[in-house]
């Protein structure tokens, strides 16, 4: 079990890449522990499906879907602005989203490298900056 999760009940977590895999599992666990979770994903309908499932099972927290493409700064800014308006800010940020292309360096495509940098590096920096600003 997660230690001292009681202090996070009712707090707001923003989870990137919440539509599948590790991101969905993180969102599920945080909702189970009573947090309000905003799940960012390009495929927000998957987050909505998970939210409905968690609501039906009576979990103490709540999952909300927010459609965002982390390659677009304006989507990240819109998500943080919405959370600020709805809840007064983000208490926990989980930079989970990631992109991986498995081509060799000699066969790699610039567009794929740019995509990985945009999601795996730049989106993390932008999200973390906005999170720190929301804590001020």
PDB file of C-alpha atoms in Angstrom, residues 103-108:
ATOM      1  CA  UNK A 103      14.336   2.419 -35.542  1.00  0.00           C
ATOM      2  CA  UNK A 104      18.122   2.347 -35.623  1.00  0.00           C
ATOM      3  CA  UNK A 105      20.038   5.615 -35.597  1.00  0.00           C
ATOM      4  CA  UNK A 106      21.076   5.127 -39.220  1.00  0.00           C
ATOM      5  CA  UNK A 107      17.454   4.654 -40.288  1.00  0.00           C
ATOM      6  CA  UNK A 108      15.862   7.132 -37.885  1.00  0.00           C
TER       7      UNK A 108
END
